[in-house]
mmCIF file of C-alpha atoms in Angstrom:
data_model
loop_
_atom_site.group_PDB
_atom_site.id
_atom_site.type_symbol
_atom_site.label_atom_id
_atom_site.label_comp_id
_atom_site.label_asym_id
_atom_site.label_seq_id
_atom_site.Cartn_x
_atom_site.Cartn_y
_atom_site.Cartn_z
ATOM 1 C CA MET L 1 95.365 -55.934 26.674
ATOM 2 C CA PRO L 2 94.891 -55.355 30.209
ATOM 3 C CA LYS L 3 91.516 -54.552 31.604
ATOM 4 C CA PRO L 4 91.387 -50.992 33.038
ATOM 5 C CA VAL L 5 91.492 -50.332 36.914
ATOM 6 C CA THR L 6 87.920 -49.037 37.767
ATOM 7 C CA SER L 7 87.334 -46.737 40.642
ATOM 8 C CA ILE L 8 85.453 -49.144 42.255
ATOM 9 C CA GLU L 9 88.336 -51.512 42.533
ATOM 10 C CA THR L 10 90.768 -49.185 43.373
ATOM 11 C CA ILE L 11 88.622 -48.029 46.529
ATOM 12 C CA ALA L 12 87.557 -51.381 47.366
ATOM 13 C CA ALA L 13 91.615 -52.421 47.294
ATOM 14 C CA CYS L 14 93.027 -49.642 49.126
ATOM 15 C CA CYS L 15 90.467 -47.338 51.126
ATOM 16 C CA ILE L 16 92.178 -46.846 54.476
ATOM 17 C CA ALA L 17 88.691 -46.164 56.120
ATOM 18 C CA GLY L 18 87.125 -49.209 54.941
ATOM 19 C CA ARG L 19 89.825 -51.173 56.094
ATOM 20 C CA LEU L 20 90.355 -49.559 59.505
ATOM 21 C CA ARG L 21 86.339 -50.178 59.520
ATOM 22 C CA LEU L 22 86.612 -53.887 59.236
ATOM 23 C CA LEU L 23 89.751 -54.179 61.571
ATOM 24 C CA ASN L 24 87.798 -52.182 64.325
ATOM 25 C CA ARG L 25 84.858 -54.529 64.241
ATOM 26 C CA VAL L 26 87.141 -57.746 64.218
ATOM 27 C CA VAL L 27 89.480 -56.218 67.143
ATOM 28 C CA THR L 28 86.080 -54.941 69.262
ATOM 29 C CA LYS L 29 84.766 -58.203 68.720
ATOM 30 C CA LEU L 30 87.753 -59.864 70.267
ATOM 31 C CA TYR L 31 87.467 -57.812 73.304
ATOM 32 C CA ASP L 32 83.862 -58.067 73.768
ATOM 33 C CA ASP L 33 84.056 -61.693 73.468
ATOM 34 C CA ALA L 34 86.384 -61.654 76.367
ATOM 35 C CA LEU L 35 84.398 -59.411 78.557
ATOM 36 C CA ARG L 36 81.137 -60.657 78.026
ATOM 37 C CA PRO L 37 81.192 -62.858 80.976
ATOM 38 C CA LEU L 38 81.441 -59.933 83.043
ATOM 39 C CA GLY L 39 78.509 -58.219 81.355
ATOM 40 C CA LEU L 40 80.592 -55.617 79.457
ATOM 41 C CA LYS L 41 81.475 -54.399 76.080
ATOM 42 C CA ALA L 42 84.781 -52.819 74.826
ATOM 43 C CA SER L 43 83.188 -49.530 74.758
ATOM 44 C CA GLN L 44 82.010 -49.677 78.110
ATOM 45 C CA LEU L 45 85.207 -50.563 79.630
ATOM 46 C CA ASN L 46 86.834 -47.691 77.791
ATOM 47 C CA ILE L 47 84.275 -45.122 79.512
ATOM 48 C CA LEU L 48 85.171 -47.055 82.945
ATOM 49 C CA ILE L 49 88.529 -46.703 82.758
ATOM 50 C CA LEU L 50 88.766 -42.892 81.317
ATOM 51 C CA THR L 51 86.198 -42.405 84.413
ATOM 52 C CA ALA L 52 88.638 -44.043 86.687
ATOM 53 C CA LYS L 53 91.504 -41.678 85.450
ATOM 54 C CA LEU L 54 89.454 -38.793 85.568
ATOM 55 C CA GLY L 55 87.953 -39.051 88.996
ATOM 56 C CA LEU L 56 84.773 -37.227 88.150
ATOM 57 C CA ALA L 57 83.996 -37.607 84.410
ATOM 58 C CA ARG L 58 82.357 -34.599 82.827
ATOM 59 C CA PRO L 59 80.025 -35.560 79.793
ATOM 60 C CA GLY L 60 81.686 -33.112 77.385
ATOM 61 C CA GLN L 61 85.035 -34.180 78.645
ATOM 62 C CA VAL L 62 84.807 -37.979 78.056
ATOM 63 C CA CYS L 63 83.066 -37.144 74.510
ATOM 64 C CA GLU L 64 85.875 -35.184 73.324
ATOM 65 C CA ILE L 65 88.903 -37.633 74.650
ATOM 66 C CA LEU L 66 86.852 -40.809 73.567
ATOM 67 C CA GLN L 67 85.637 -38.865 70.234
ATOM 68 C CA LEU L 68 81.932 -39.716 70.966
ATOM 69 C CA ASP L 69 78.661 -37.972 70.449
ATOM 70 C CA ALA L 70 76.521 -37.374 73.727
ATOM 71 C CA SER L 71 74.071 -40.122 72.573
ATOM 72 C CA THR L 72 76.585 -42.776 71.955
ATOM 73 C CA LEU L 73 77.911 -41.619 75.537
ATOM 74 C CA SER L 74 74.556 -42.019 77.219
ATOM 75 C CA ARG L 75 73.881 -45.143 75.707
ATOM 76 C CA ASN L 76 76.897 -46.586 77.316
ATOM 77 C CA VAL L 77 76.637 -45.062 80.719
ATOM 78 C CA LYS L 78 73.098 -46.121 81.536
ATOM 79 C CA PRO L 79 73.609 -49.753 81.721
ATOM 80 C CA LEU L 80 76.786 -48.845 83.730
ATOM 81 C CA GLN L 81 74.918 -47.055 86.010
ATOM 82 C CA ALA L 82 71.804 -49.599 86.184
ATOM 83 C CA HIS L 83 74.868 -52.239 87.369
ATOM 84 C CA GLY L 84 76.027 -49.869 89.767
ATOM 85 C CA TRP L 85 79.174 -49.686 88.529
ATOM 86 C CA MET L 86 79.005 -45.717 87.863
ATOM 87 C CA GLU L 87 76.981 -43.262 89.579
ATOM 88 C CA VAL L 88 76.040 -39.633 88.533
ATOM 89 C CA VAL L 89 77.370 -36.683 90.992
ATOM 90 C CA PRO L 90 73.920 -34.418 91.224
ATOM 91 C CA GLY L 91 74.973 -31.063 89.572
ATOM 92 C CA LYS L 92 72.973 -27.844 88.774
ATOM 93 C CA ASP L 93 73.039 -28.824 84.802
ATOM 94 C CA ALA L 94 70.973 -31.938 84.573
ATOM 95 C CA ARG L 95 72.168 -32.559 81.064
ATOM 96 C CA ALA L 96 75.761 -32.349 81.942
ATOM 97 C CA GLN L 97 76.005 -34.123 85.385
ATOM 98 C CA PRO L 98 79.200 -35.782 85.979
ATOM 99 C CA PHE L 99 79.638 -38.989 86.754
ATOM 100 C CA ARG L 100 82.182 -41.508 88.792
ATOM 101 C CA LEU L 101 82.976 -44.842 89.200
ATOM 102 C CA THR L 102 81.634 -47.054 92.397
ATOM 103 C CA PRO L 103 83.812 -49.135 94.539
ATOM 104 C CA LYS L 104 81.635 -51.896 92.686
ATOM 105 C CA GLY L 105 83.060 -50.779 89.511
ATOM 106 C CA GLU L 106 86.530 -50.256 90.707
ATOM 107 C CA ARG L 107 85.973 -54.160 91.493
ATOM 108 C CA LEU L 108 84.613 -54.738 88.145
ATOM 109 C CA ILE L 109 87.834 -53.369 86.554
ATOM 110 C CA GLU L 110 90.020 -55.325 88.508
ATOM 111 C CA LYS L 111 87.892 -58.431 87.631
ATOM 112 C CA ALA L 112 88.125 -57.629 83.999
ATOM 113 C CA VAL L 113 91.971 -57.426 83.735
ATOM 114 C CA PRO L 114 92.805 -61.336 82.829
ATOM 115 C CA ALA L 115 89.695 -61.165 80.103
ATOM 116 C CA TRP L 116 91.288 -57.632 79.057
ATOM 117 C CA GLU L 117 94.806 -59.307 78.938
ATOM 118 C CA GLU L 118 93.570 -62.178 76.978
ATOM 119 C CA ALA L 119 91.641 -60.026 74.255
ATOM 120 C CA GLN L 120 94.911 -57.802 74.229
ATOM 121 C CA ARG L 121 97.098 -60.782 73.651
ATOM 122 C CA ARG L 122 94.678 -61.954 70.690
ATOM 123 C CA ALA L 123 94.763 -58.513 69.116
ATOM 124 C CA SER L 124 98.353 -58.014 69.357
ATOM 125 C CA ASP L 125 98.771 -61.348 67.480
ATOM 126 C CA LEU L 126 96.125 -60.481 64.952
ATOM 127 C CA LEU L 127 98.141 -57.030 64.171
ATOM 128 C CA GLY L 128 101.801 -58.288 64.748
ATOM 129 C CA ASN L 129 104.455 -56.315 66.130
ATOM 130 C CA GLU L 130 104.867 -54.199 63.420
ATOM 131 C CA GLY L 131 101.021 -53.427 63.401
ATOM 132 C CA THR L 132 100.883 -52.704 66.980
ATOM 133 C CA SER L 133 103.972 -50.026 66.732
ATOM 134 C CA LEU L 134 102.206 -48.549 63.538
ATOM 135 C CA LEU L 135 98.959 -48.454 65.636
ATOM 136 C CA ASP L 136 100.702 -46.993 68.787
ATOM 137 C CA LYS L 137 102.526 -44.284 66.590
ATOM 138 C CA ALA L 138 99.309 -42.960 65.032
ATOM 139 C CA ALA L 139 97.676 -43.053 68.430
ATOM 140 C CA ARG L 140 100.628 -41.018 69.651
ATOM 141 C CA LYS L 141 99.734 -38.480 66.769
ATOM 142 C CA LEU L 142 96.155 -38.153 68.054
ATOM 143 C CA GLY L 143 97.528 -37.266 71.590
ATOM 144 C CA MET L 144 97.029 -40.580 73.406
ATOM 145 C CA PRO L 145 99.831 -41.633 75.675
#
């Protein structure tokens, strides 16, 4: 007589959240490893790129676009400022001061391109063409380009 499938086995075998979290850690490590020689993490590169696109980035706007809470954004921005890659633009509300890339930050992004390309290639190899296409489709559903 076959053994009945338990809830634990069902969740362990097919939980989307669990699989995505594992995949996120694996892929993030690929990018972090590639960017480490530059003193940069994938999470920080995402913030630098978005800031470059926005020109003048407001914390609330960045949090909304990247789906971050304010403390996570602050924790990631502080080292970027300390390295001189990003600067705060003084404003009326000290809690919501906008920030922008510095010329040094723009140069860092250009220096990061080869490392990013290598990580991108490795992540694409891991996901395969079908996986990459499905990821792109899901991202577009969330409003990403």
